[in-house]
Amino acid sequence: MGKSLFSYVLIAPCIAIMLFVVAYPTVYALYVSFFSWNLAQPRLGFKFVGLDNYAKALLDDPLFIESVKTTFYFVILSVTTEFFLGFGLSLLLHRELRGVSVIRSILLLPMMIAPILVALMWRYMYFGEYGILPYIITWILGIQLPAGGLIGDKVLALISIVIADAWEWTPLVMLILLAGLESLPIDPFESAVVDGASTYQTFKYITLPLMRPFILVALLMRTMDAFKIFDLVYVLTKGGPGTATMVMGFYAYNEGLKFFNIGYAASLVMIISYIVIFVSLTYIRVIYRGKEI
Amino acid sequence: MKRALIFWFLVFIAAIYMFPIFWFFLLSIKPFPTGFVLPPKWDFTPDFSSYVTAFTGYASEAGNFQLWYTNSISICLTTTVLSMAIAVPAAYSFARFRFRGRRDLLFWLLTNRMVPPITALLPLYLMMSSLKILDTWAALILVYLIINVPFSVWMMKGFFEEIPSELEEAALVDGCSRWQAFIRVVVPIAIAGLAATATFSFIFAWNDFIFALILTGYKSKTVMVGIAGFWSSIDLRWTLLAAAGSVYLIPPFTVAMVFRKYIIRGMTFGAVKG
């Protein structure tokens, strides 16, 4: 068999199955997004409405716009928290110290846990009447929390989700950056010592630039996944209180699979995919700029 | 002094990391309703009966842990085998040959990692309901390929690239076909990577919630969907939830320890070798 034929034969099953499970549904969703179609009200039928669904989503649905904003708040808050904590921890752990390998192993655990289980663990701690965290906070600070506990308050609810997310994913950022720190060449640091650079100067002019590719990968991984936030919201707040933690994925889920407003939900799904792919591809272009993959 | 300070700070961090897991596990062994009493009681007698109840006695309309565990294990194993069979040859091809459209196809696979699951779910839900396979193992097995095929391709591509191509060339000279060179020479060398990739695929499916939530009903319900149904009640079922949830943690934690070398690589789609 020729080389090029062989190469195509090997990838054929992969491409075929991905076309079936991804490309076909995506094209179908795009098609449906131009129609008015509500499975809960079959009498209204399946009507072509052109770009009406998109116009409604972008111009006439303040709840959707708010959910996009909430998602961005969440992404920015959680990714920055995870990045700074993760970077700090990686610098602390990048040294010969008794017990460091044990601590590293412990930090591997949270990111292996199903996000839904993480959400349940934190729900158990956040519970209004029974949760250990409201209890500790009241005990230490003397503040009385709202009846729903930490997840019963508009601002605290989003922060509670960020905390649970950061708990699970800060170690990932830390380990990526630690892998980076460990792979750095030693020469530039030796010259810096010879030249009498301060710790801060060494960090700013040598560590940071050399770490750039690792920082980008860590930020990319976390940003992509933060946009997908669903499980934590589903268990901790269901989008509430009010609409305080209604993220766009959860909003589209409600529209499509709870209210069965299929045509409209399909247009939401298209808008969300566009936003996420746009942000991710921007990162990836920067990461793979001029690089062979 | 500074070293000691850093050390104790790290111990503190580790404690913060262990606490939610430990606290959740503790709930599962506290006799009901000790887990819901504040201030927390520490002088209780550990009670493992919720484990027994969860796995033998608890079958009601709302749930059946045995059924859920059978579903989860069968679905995850099948999807892992299938995705490896599909992805490994493709990964080899991407690693070794420079064919037309290679770069675009690789990026296309990667975009599937970016899109929120909900976007794929709505059309998949419609597709599966028209194929009449909602609430079957097949639906979830198929859907998990969306996550695991791109992952395994990128991951295995990295492992194959680390194997010098002279090995296959030698095999070709010795009269092997290209397929034989791949199966008999390359795959055995990449076996550690293969094992790591397969295990991670298993865990990704194991940890999924949203796909299972939407595509399963009573018959094919997975553990995560089953126990998440208990989240709103504060009663004995939370203790059962904690017991079933603690058991659910065993495979991921085992993988974390056995394949710790490959975790970063797995979590970053092979972008960081770690």
Coordinates of C-alpha atoms in Angstrom, one line a residue:
Chain A
M1 CA 0.0 0.0 0.0
G2 CA 1.3 3.5 -0.9
K3 CA 2.3 5.8 1.9
S4 CA -0.4 8.4 1.2
L5 CA -3.2 5.9 0.8
F6 CA -2.1 4.2 4.0
S7 CA -2.2 7.5 5.9
Y8 CA -5.7 8.2 4.7
V9 CA -6.9 4.6 5.5
L10 CA -5.7 5.1 9.1
I11 CA -7.5 8.3 9.7
A12 CA -10.7 7.4 7.9
P13 CA -12.6 5.7 10.8
C14 CA -11.7 8.6 13.1
I15 CA -12.9 11.2 10.7
A16 CA -16.0 9.2 9.8
I17 CA -17.1 8.8 13.4
M18 CA -16.4 12.4 14.3
L19 CA -18.4 13.6 11.3
F20 CA -21.3 11.5 12.5
V21 CA -21.2 12.5 16.2
V22 CA -20.1 16.1 15.8
A23 CA -20.3 17.6 12.3
Y24 CA -23.8 16.2 11.5
P25 CA -25.4 17.4 14.7
T26 CA -23.8 20.8 14.4
V27 CA -25.0 21.3 10.8
Y28 CA -28.4 20.1 11.9
A29 CA -28.4 22.6 14.8
L30 CA -27.5 25.4 12.4
Y31 CA -30.4 24.4 10.2
V32 CA -32.9 24.3 13.1
S33 CA -31.7 27.6 14.4
F34 CA -33.4 29.3 11.4
F35 CA -36.8 27.8 12.4
S36 CA -39.4 28.4 15.0
W37 CA -39.9 25.0 16.6
N38 CA -41.2 24.2 20.1
L39 CA -41.6 20.6 21.0
A40 CA -43.7 21.6 24.0
Q41 CA -46.2 23.3 21.6
P42 CA -46.3 21.0 18.6
R43 CA -49.4 22.8 17.2
L44 CA -47.2 25.8 16.4
G45 CA -45.3 23.6 13.9
F46 CA -41.9 24.0 12.3
K47 CA -41.8 27.4 10.6
F48 CA -38.9 29.1 8.8
V49 CA -38.1 32.4 10.5
G50 CA -34.8 33.3 9.0
L51 CA -32.5 35.2 11.4
D52 CA -35.3 36.0 13.9
N53 CA -34.0 33.6 16.6
Y54 CA -30.6 35.3 16.4
A55 CA -32.1 38.8 16.4
K56 CA -34.2 37.8 19.5
A57 CA -31.2 36.4 21.3
L58 CA -28.9 39.4 20.7
L59 CA -31.4 42.3 20.8
D60 CA -34.5 41.2 22.6
D61 CA -33.5 38.8 25.4
P62 CA -31.9 40.6 28.3
L63 CA -31.7 37.4 30.3
F64 CA -29.5 35.8 27.7
I65 CA -27.2 38.9 27.5
E66 CA -27.0 38.8 31.3
S67 CA -26.1 35.1 31.2
V68 CA -23.3 35.9 28.8
K69 CA -22.1 38.6 31.1
T70 CA -22.3 36.3 34.1
T71 CA -20.3 33.7 32.2
F72 CA -17.6 36.2 31.5
Y73 CA -17.5 37.4 35.1
F74 CA -17.2 33.7 36.2
V75 CA -14.5 33.0 33.6
I76 CA -12.4 36.0 34.4
L77 CA -12.7 35.6 38.2
S78 CA -12.0 31.9 38.3
V79 CA -9.2 31.9 35.7
T80 CA -7.4 34.8 37.4
T81 CA -7.8 33.2 40.8
E82 CA -6.5 29.9 39.6
F83 CA -3.7 31.5 37.7
F84 CA -2.3 33.6 40.5
L85 CA -2.7 30.9 43.2
G86 CA -1.4 28.2 40.8
F87 CA 1.7 30.3 39.9
G88 CA 2.4 31.1 43.5
L89 CA 2.1 27.5 44.5
S90 CA 4.3 26.3 41.7
L91 CA 7.1 28.7 42.7
L92 CA 6.8 27.5 46.3
L93 CA 6.9 23.8 45.3
H94 CA 9.8 24.3 42.9
R95 CA 12.4 23.4 45.4
E96 CA 14.0 20.5 47.2
L97 CA 12.0 20.2 50.4
R98 CA 11.0 17.4 52.7
G99 CA 7.5 16.2 51.9
V100 CA 7.0 18.2 48.7
S101 CA 6.3 15.0 46.6
V102 CA 3.6 14.0 49.1
I103 CA 1.9 17.4 48.9
R104 CA 2.1 17.2 45.1
S105 CA 0.4 13.9 45.1
I106 CA -2.4 15.2 47.3
L107 CA -2.8 18.1 44.9
L108 CA -3.3 15.7 42.0
L109 CA -6.5 14.4 43.5
P110 CA -9.1 17.1 43.2
M111 CA -8.8 17.4 39.4
M112 CA -9.5 13.7 39.0
I113 CA -12.8 14.0 40.7
A114 CA -16.0 14.3 38.7
P115 CA -17.0 18.0 38.7
I116 CA -20.5 17.0 39.7
L117 CA -19.1 15.2 42.8
V118 CA -17.0 18.3 43.6
A119 CA -20.2 20.3 43.4
L120 CA -21.9 17.9 45.8
M121 CA -19.0 18.0 48.2
W122 CA -19.1 21.8 48.3
R123 CA -22.9 21.8 48.5
Y124 CA -22.6 19.7 51.6
M125 CA -20.3 22.3 53.1
Y126 CA -22.3 25.4 51.8
F127 CA -25.7 24.2 53.0
G128 CA -27.6 26.9 54.9
E129 CA -28.6 25.2 58.1
Y130 CA -26.3 22.2 58.0
G131 CA -23.1 23.4 56.2
I132 CA -19.8 23.6 58.0
L133 CA -18.7 26.7 56.1
P134 CA -21.5 29.1 57.1
Y135 CA -21.0 27.7 60.7
I136 CA -17.3 28.5 60.7
I137 CA -17.8 31.9 59.1
T138 CA -20.5 32.9 61.7
W139 CA -18.3 31.5 64.5
I140 CA -15.1 33.4 63.4
L141 CA -16.5 36.6 62.0
G142 CA -19.7 36.8 64.0
I143 CA -21.8 37.6 60.8
Q144 CA -25.2 36.0 60.3
L145 CA -25.4 34.7 56.8
P146 CA -28.6 34.6 54.7
A147 CA -30.9 31.6 55.2
G148 CA -29.6 29.8 52.1
G149 CA -26.1 29.9 53.5
L150 CA -23.3 31.0 51.1
I151 CA -25.3 30.1 48.1
G152 CA -28.4 32.0 49.1
D153 CA -26.8 35.4 48.5
K154 CA -26.6 37.0 45.0
V155 CA -22.9 38.0 45.2
L156 CA -21.7 35.2 47.4
A157 CA -23.3 32.6 45.2
L158 CA -21.1 33.4 42.3
I159 CA -18.1 33.6 44.5
S160 CA -19.0 30.2 46.1
I161 CA -19.0 28.7 42.6
V162 CA -15.6 30.3 41.8
I163 CA -14.2 28.9 45.1
A164 CA -15.3 25.4 44.3
D165 CA -14.0 25.7 40.8
A166 CA -10.7 27.1 42.0
W167 CA -10.4 24.3 44.5
E168 CA -10.6 21.7 41.8
W169 CA -8.5 23.4 39.1
T170 CA -5.8 25.5 40.8
P171 CA -3.6 22.3 41.1
L172 CA -3.8 21.8 37.3
V173 CA -2.5 25.3 36.7
M174 CA 0.2 24.7 39.3
L175 CA 1.3 21.4 37.8
I176 CA 1.5 22.8 34.3
L177 CA 3.6 25.8 35.5
L178 CA 5.7 23.5 37.7
A179 CA 6.4 21.3 34.6
G180 CA 7.5 24.5 32.9
L181 CA 9.7 25.7 35.7
E182 CA 11.4 22.3 35.9
S183 CA 12.1 22.3 32.1
L184 CA 13.8 25.8 32.1
P185 CA 17.4 25.9 31.1
I186 CA 19.8 26.7 33.9
D187 CA 22.3 28.9 32.1
P188 CA 20.3 32.2 32.0
F189 CA 19.8 32.0 35.8
E190 CA 23.5 31.4 36.4
S191 CA 24.4 34.4 34.3
A192 CA 21.8 36.5 36.1
V193 CA 23.5 35.6 39.4
V194 CA 26.9 36.5 38.0
D195 CA 25.5 39.8 36.7
G196 CA 24.1 40.5 40.2
A197 CA 20.4 40.6 39.2
S198 CA 17.9 40.8 42.1
T199 CA 15.4 38.0 42.6
Y200 CA 12.6 40.3 41.2
Q201 CA 14.7 41.2 38.1
T202 CA 15.5 37.5 37.5
F203 CA 11.8 36.6 37.8
K204 CA 10.6 39.5 35.5
Y205 CA 13.3 39.3 32.8
I206 CA 14.2 35.6 32.7
T207 CA 11.5 33.4 34.4
L208 CA 8.4 35.1 33.0
P209 CA 9.5 35.3 29.3
L210 CA 10.8 31.6 29.4
M211 CA 7.5 30.5 31.0
R212 CA 5.3 32.2 28.4
P213 CA 4.4 29.0 26.5
F214 CA 3.4 27.2 29.7
I215 CA 1.5 30.2 31.0
L216 CA -0.5 30.3 27.7
V217 CA -1.3 26.6 27.8
A218 CA -2.5 26.8 31.4
L219 CA -4.7 29.9 30.6
L220 CA -6.1 28.2 27.5
M221 CA -7.0 25.0 29.2
R222 CA -8.7 26.8 32.1
T223 CA -10.5 29.4 29.9
M224 CA -11.9 26.8 27.6
D225 CA -13.2 24.7 30.5
A226 CA -14.4 27.7 32.5
F227 CA -16.7 28.6 29.6
K228 CA -18.2 25.1 29.9
I229 CA -19.3 25.6 33.5
F230 CA -22.4 23.6 34.1
D231 CA -22.1 21.0 36.8
L232 CA -21.3 23.3 39.6
V233 CA -24.2 25.6 38.7
Y234 CA -26.5 22.7 38.3
V235 CA -25.9 21.4 41.8
L236 CA -25.0 24.5 43.8
T237 CA -27.4 27.1 42.6
K238 CA -29.5 26.1 39.6
G239 CA -28.7 29.6 38.2
G240 CA -30.1 31.4 41.3
P241 CA -30.7 33.1 43.5
G242 CA -32.8 35.0 40.9
T243 CA -30.6 34.9 37.9
A244 CA -27.4 35.7 39.7
T245 CA -25.5 32.6 38.6
M246 CA -27.3 31.9 35.4
V247 CA -24.4 31.1 33.0
M248 CA -25.0 30.9 29.3
G249 CA -24.7 27.1 29.0
F250 CA -27.3 26.6 31.7
Y251 CA -29.6 29.2 30.1
A252 CA -29.4 27.3 26.8
Y253 CA -30.0 24.0 28.6
N254 CA -33.2 25.5 30.2
E255 CA -34.4 26.9 26.9
G256 CA -33.8 23.7 24.9
L257 CA -34.1 20.7 27.1
K258 CA -36.4 22.1 29.8
F259 CA -38.8 24.3 27.8
F260 CA -38.1 22.5 24.5
N261 CA -37.9 25.7 22.7
I262 CA -35.6 24.0 20.2
G263 CA -35.3 26.5 17.4
Y264 CA -34.4 29.3 19.7
A265 CA -32.1 27.2 21.8
A266 CA -30.3 26.1 18.7
S267 CA -29.5 29.7 17.9
L268 CA -28.2 30.3 21.4
V269 CA -26.0 27.2 21.1
M270 CA -24.6 28.6 17.8
I271 CA -23.8 32.0 19.4
I272 CA -22.2 30.3 22.5
S273 CA -20.0 28.1 20.3
Y274 CA -18.9 31.1 18.3
I275 CA -17.9 33.0 21.4
V276 CA -16.0 30.1 22.9
I277 CA -14.2 29.0 19.7
F278 CA -13.3 32.6 18.9
V279 CA -11.7 33.1 22.4
S280 CA -9.9 29.7 22.3
L281 CA -8.6 30.0 18.7
T282 CA -7.1 33.4 19.6
Y283 CA -5.1 31.7 22.4
I284 CA -4.1 28.8 20.1
R285 CA -2.9 31.1 17.3
V286 CA -0.7 32.8 19.9
I287 CA 0.6 29.4 21.2
Y288 CA 1.2 27.7 17.9
R289 CA 2.4 30.9 16.0
G290 CA 4.8 29.7 13.4
K291 CA 5.2 26.3 15.1
E292 CA 5.0 22.9 13.5
I293 CA 2.4 20.7 15.1
Chain B
M1 CA 13.4 29.4 59.2
K2 CA 12.1 30.4 55.8
R3 CA 12.1 26.8 54.7
A4 CA 10.1 25.7 57.8
L5 CA 7.7 28.5 57.1
I6 CA 7.2 27.4 53.5
F7 CA 6.9 23.8 54.6
W8 CA 4.1 24.5 57.1
F9 CA 2.4 26.7 54.6
L10 CA 2.3 23.9 52.1
V11 CA 1.0 21.5 54.8
F12 CA -1.8 24.0 55.4
I13 CA -2.6 24.1 51.6
A14 CA -2.6 20.3 51.5
A15 CA -5.0 20.2 54.5
I16 CA -7.3 22.6 52.7
Y17 CA -7.2 20.3 49.7
M18 CA -8.0 17.2 51.8
F19 CA -10.7 18.7 53.8
P20 CA -13.7 18.6 51.4
I21 CA -13.0 15.1 50.4
F22 CA -12.4 14.0 54.0
W23 CA -15.6 15.8 55.2
F24 CA -17.7 14.1 52.4
F25 CA -16.3 10.7 53.3
L26 CA -17.0 11.4 57.0
L27 CA -20.7 12.1 56.1
S28 CA -20.9 8.6 54.7
I29 CA -19.8 6.9 57.9
K30 CA -21.7 9.1 60.4
P31 CA -24.8 7.5 61.6
F32 CA -27.7 9.6 60.4
P33 CA -28.4 12.4 61.3
T34 CA -25.0 13.1 62.9
G35 CA -23.7 14.5 59.5
F36 CA -26.2 17.3 59.7
V37 CA -25.6 18.5 63.3
L38 CA -23.8 21.7 64.1
P39 CA -21.5 22.2 65.9
P40 CA -20.0 19.0 64.3
K41 CA -19.9 16.0 66.5
W42 CA -16.6 14.0 66.5
D43 CA -17.4 11.3 69.0
F44 CA -19.6 9.2 66.8
T45 CA -19.1 5.5 66.2
P46 CA -18.3 4.9 62.5
D47 CA -21.1 3.3 60.8
F48 CA -20.5 1.6 57.4
S49 CA -24.1 0.5 57.0
S50 CA -24.8 3.1 54.4
Y51 CA -22.3 1.4 52.1
V52 CA -24.1 -1.9 52.5
T53 CA -27.5 -0.2 52.0
A54 CA -26.3 1.7 48.9
F55 CA -25.0 -1.4 47.2
T56 CA -27.4 -4.1 48.3
G57 CA -30.6 -2.9 49.8
Y58 CA -31.4 0.4 48.2
A59 CA -33.6 -0.1 45.1
S60 CA -36.6 2.1 44.8
E61 CA -38.3 4.1 42.1
A62 CA -35.8 6.9 42.6
G63 CA -32.7 4.8 42.4
N64 CA -30.8 1.6 42.3
F65 CA -27.1 1.9 42.9
Q66 CA -26.3 -1.5 41.6
L67 CA -27.9 -0.8 38.2
W68 CA -26.2 2.6 38.1
Y69 CA -22.8 1.2 38.7
T70 CA -23.3 -1.6 36.1
N71 CA -24.4 1.0 33.6
S72 CA -21.4 3.3 34.3
I73 CA -18.8 0.6 34.2
S74 CA -20.1 -1.0 31.0
I75 CA -20.5 2.3 29.2
C76 CA -17.1 3.6 30.2
L77 CA -15.3 0.4 29.3
T78 CA -16.9 0.1 25.9
T79 CA -16.4 3.7 24.9
T80 CA -12.7 3.5 26.0
V81 CA -12.1 0.4 23.8
L82 CA -13.9 1.8 20.9
S83 CA -12.2 5.2 21.1
M84 CA -8.8 3.6 21.3
A85 CA -9.5 1.4 18.3
I86 CA -10.5 4.5 16.3
A87 CA -8.0 7.0 17.5
V88 CA -4.7 5.1 17.8
P89 CA -4.3 4.4 14.0
A90 CA -5.4 7.9 13.3
A91 CA -2.8 9.3 15.8
Y92 CA -0.1 7.2 14.2
S93 CA -1.0 8.6 10.8
F94 CA -1.0 12.2 12.1
A95 CA 2.4 11.6 13.8
R96 CA 4.1 10.0 10.8
F97 CA 2.7 11.2 7.6
R98 CA 2.5 14.7 6.1
F99 CA -0.7 14.5 4.1
R100 CA -2.9 17.2 2.7
G101 CA -5.4 18.7 5.2
R102 CA -3.4 17.2 8.2
R103 CA -3.1 20.5 10.1
D104 CA -6.7 21.5 9.5
L105 CA -8.0 18.1 10.6
L106 CA -5.9 18.2 13.8
F107 CA -7.3 21.7 14.7
W108 CA -10.8 20.5 13.8
L109 CA -10.4 17.7 16.3
L110 CA -9.2 20.2 18.9
T111 CA -12.2 22.5 18.5
N112 CA -14.3 19.7 19.8
R113 CA -12.5 20.1 23.1
M114 CA -13.5 23.8 23.2
V115 CA -17.2 23.7 22.5
P116 CA -19.4 23.5 25.6
P117 CA -21.1 20.1 25.8
I118 CA -24.5 21.8 25.8
T119 CA -24.0 22.9 22.2
A120 CA -23.4 19.3 21.0
L121 CA -26.2 18.0 23.3
L122 CA -29.2 19.7 21.8
P123 CA -28.7 18.3 18.3
L124 CA -27.5 15.0 19.6
Y125 CA -30.6 14.7 21.7
L126 CA -32.8 15.2 18.6
M127 CA -30.7 12.8 16.6
M128 CA -30.8 10.1 19.2
S129 CA -34.5 10.5 19.8
S130 CA -35.1 10.1 16.0
L131 CA -32.8 7.0 16.0
K132 CA -34.8 5.7 19.0
I133 CA -31.6 5.1 21.1
L134 CA -32.3 7.6 23.9
D135 CA -31.8 5.9 27.3
T136 CA -29.6 3.1 25.9
W137 CA -25.9 2.4 26.5
A138 CA -25.3 3.0 22.8
A139 CA -26.3 6.6 23.1
L140 CA -23.7 7.4 25.7
I141 CA -21.0 5.2 24.3
L142 CA -21.3 7.1 21.0
V143 CA -21.4 10.5 22.7
Y144 CA -18.3 9.9 24.8
L145 CA -16.4 9.4 21.6
I146 CA -16.8 13.2 21.1
I147 CA -14.6 13.7 24.1
N148 CA -12.3 10.7 23.9
V149 CA -11.4 10.4 20.2
P150 CA -9.9 13.9 19.8
F151 CA -8.2 13.5 23.2
S152 CA -6.7 10.1 22.3
V153 CA -5.6 11.3 18.9
W154 CA -3.7 14.2 20.3
M155 CA -2.3 12.3 23.2
M156 CA -1.1 9.3 21.2
K157 CA 0.3 11.5 18.4
G158 CA 2.6 12.8 21.1
F159 CA 3.7 9.4 22.2
F160 CA 4.2 8.1 18.6
E161 CA 6.3 11.2 17.7
E162 CA 8.7 10.2 20.4
I163 CA 9.5 6.9 18.7
P164 CA 12.2 7.2 16.1
S165 CA 10.8 6.3 12.6
E166 CA 14.0 4.3 11.8
L167 CA 12.4 1.4 13.6
E168 CA 9.5 1.0 11.2
E169 CA 11.8 1.6 8.2
A170 CA 13.9 -1.3 9.4
A171 CA 10.8 -3.4 9.7
L172 CA 9.7 -2.4 6.2
V173 CA 13.1 -3.4 4.8
D174 CA 12.7 -6.8 6.6
G175 CA 9.5 -7.4 4.6
C176 CA 6.8 -6.2 7.0
S177 CA 3.8 -4.4 5.5
R178 CA 3.1 -0.9 6.8
W179 CA 0.3 -2.2 8.9
Q180 CA 2.4 -4.9 10.4
A181 CA 5.2 -2.4 11.1
F182 CA 2.7 -0.3 13.0
I183 CA 1.0 -3.1 14.9
R184 CA 4.0 -5.2 15.7
V185 CA 6.8 -2.6 16.1
V186 CA 5.3 0.7 17.1
V187 CA 2.4 -0.2 19.2
P188 CA 4.3 -2.4 21.6
I189 CA 6.9 0.4 22.2
A190 CA 4.1 2.9 22.9
I191 CA 2.3 0.5 25.3
A192 CA 2.8 2.7 28.4
G193 CA 1.4 5.7 26.6
L194 CA -1.4 3.6 25.3
A195 CA -2.3 2.5 28.8
A196 CA -2.2 6.0 30.1
T197 CA -4.4 7.3 27.2
A198 CA -7.0 4.5 27.6
T199 CA -7.2 5.1 31.4
F200 CA -7.7 8.8 31.0
S201 CA -10.4 8.2 28.4
F202 CA -12.1 5.9 30.9
I203 CA -11.9 8.6 33.6
F204 CA -13.3 11.3 31.3
A205 CA -16.3 9.2 30.6
W206 CA -16.5 8.2 34.2
N207 CA -16.6 11.8 35.4
D208 CA -19.1 13.0 32.9
F209 CA -22.4 14.3 34.1
I210 CA -24.2 16.5 31.6
F211 CA -24.3 14.1 28.7
A212 CA -25.6 11.3 30.9
L213 CA -28.1 13.7 32.5
I214 CA -29.8 14.4 29.2
L215 CA -29.4 11.2 27.2
T216 CA -30.3 8.6 29.9
G217 CA -33.6 7.8 31.5
Y218 CA -34.3 5.1 34.0
K219 CA -32.7 2.1 32.3
S220 CA -29.3 3.5 31.4
K221 CA -28.9 6.0 34.2
T222 CA -25.3 6.4 35.4
V223 CA -24.0 6.8 38.9
M224 CA -23.4 10.5 38.7
V225 CA -26.9 11.2 37.4
G226 CA -28.4 8.9 39.9
I227 CA -26.8 10.4 43.0
A228 CA -27.1 14.0 41.7
G229 CA -30.9 13.3 41.9
F230 CA -30.5 13.3 45.7
W231 CA -28.9 16.7 46.0
S232 CA -32.0 18.6 47.1
S233 CA -33.0 16.4 49.9
I234 CA -31.5 16.6 53.4
D235 CA -32.2 13.2 54.7
L236 CA -30.8 9.7 54.9
R237 CA -30.3 9.7 51.1
W238 CA -27.5 12.3 51.4
T239 CA -25.6 9.7 53.5
L240 CA -26.2 7.1 50.8
L241 CA -25.0 9.7 48.2
A242 CA -21.8 10.2 50.2
A243 CA -21.2 6.4 50.4
A244 CA -21.8 5.8 46.7
G245 CA -19.8 9.0 45.9
S246 CA -16.9 7.9 48.0
V247 CA -16.7 4.6 46.2
Y248 CA -16.9 6.5 42.9
L249 CA -13.7 8.2 43.8
I250 CA -11.6 5.0 44.0
P251 CA -10.9 4.6 40.2
P252 CA -9.9 8.3 39.6
F253 CA -7.7 8.3 42.7
T254 CA -6.0 5.0 41.7
V255 CA -5.3 6.4 38.3
A256 CA -4.0 9.6 39.8
M257 CA -1.4 7.6 41.7
V258 CA -0.5 5.0 39.1
F259 CA -0.3 7.4 36.1
R260 CA 0.9 10.5 38.0
K261 CA 3.8 10.9 35.5
Y262 CA 1.3 11.3 32.7
I263 CA -1.4 13.4 34.4
I264 CA -0.3 16.8 33.1
R265 CA 0.2 15.5 29.7
G266 CA -3.3 14.0 29.8
M267 CA -5.0 17.1 31.2
T268 CA -3.4 19.3 28.5
F269 CA -4.1 17.1 25.5
G270 CA -0.4 16.4 25.3
A271 CA 0.6 20.1 25.0
V272 CA 2.7 19.9 28.2
K273 CA 4.9 16.8 28.5
G274 CA 5.4 17.2 32.3

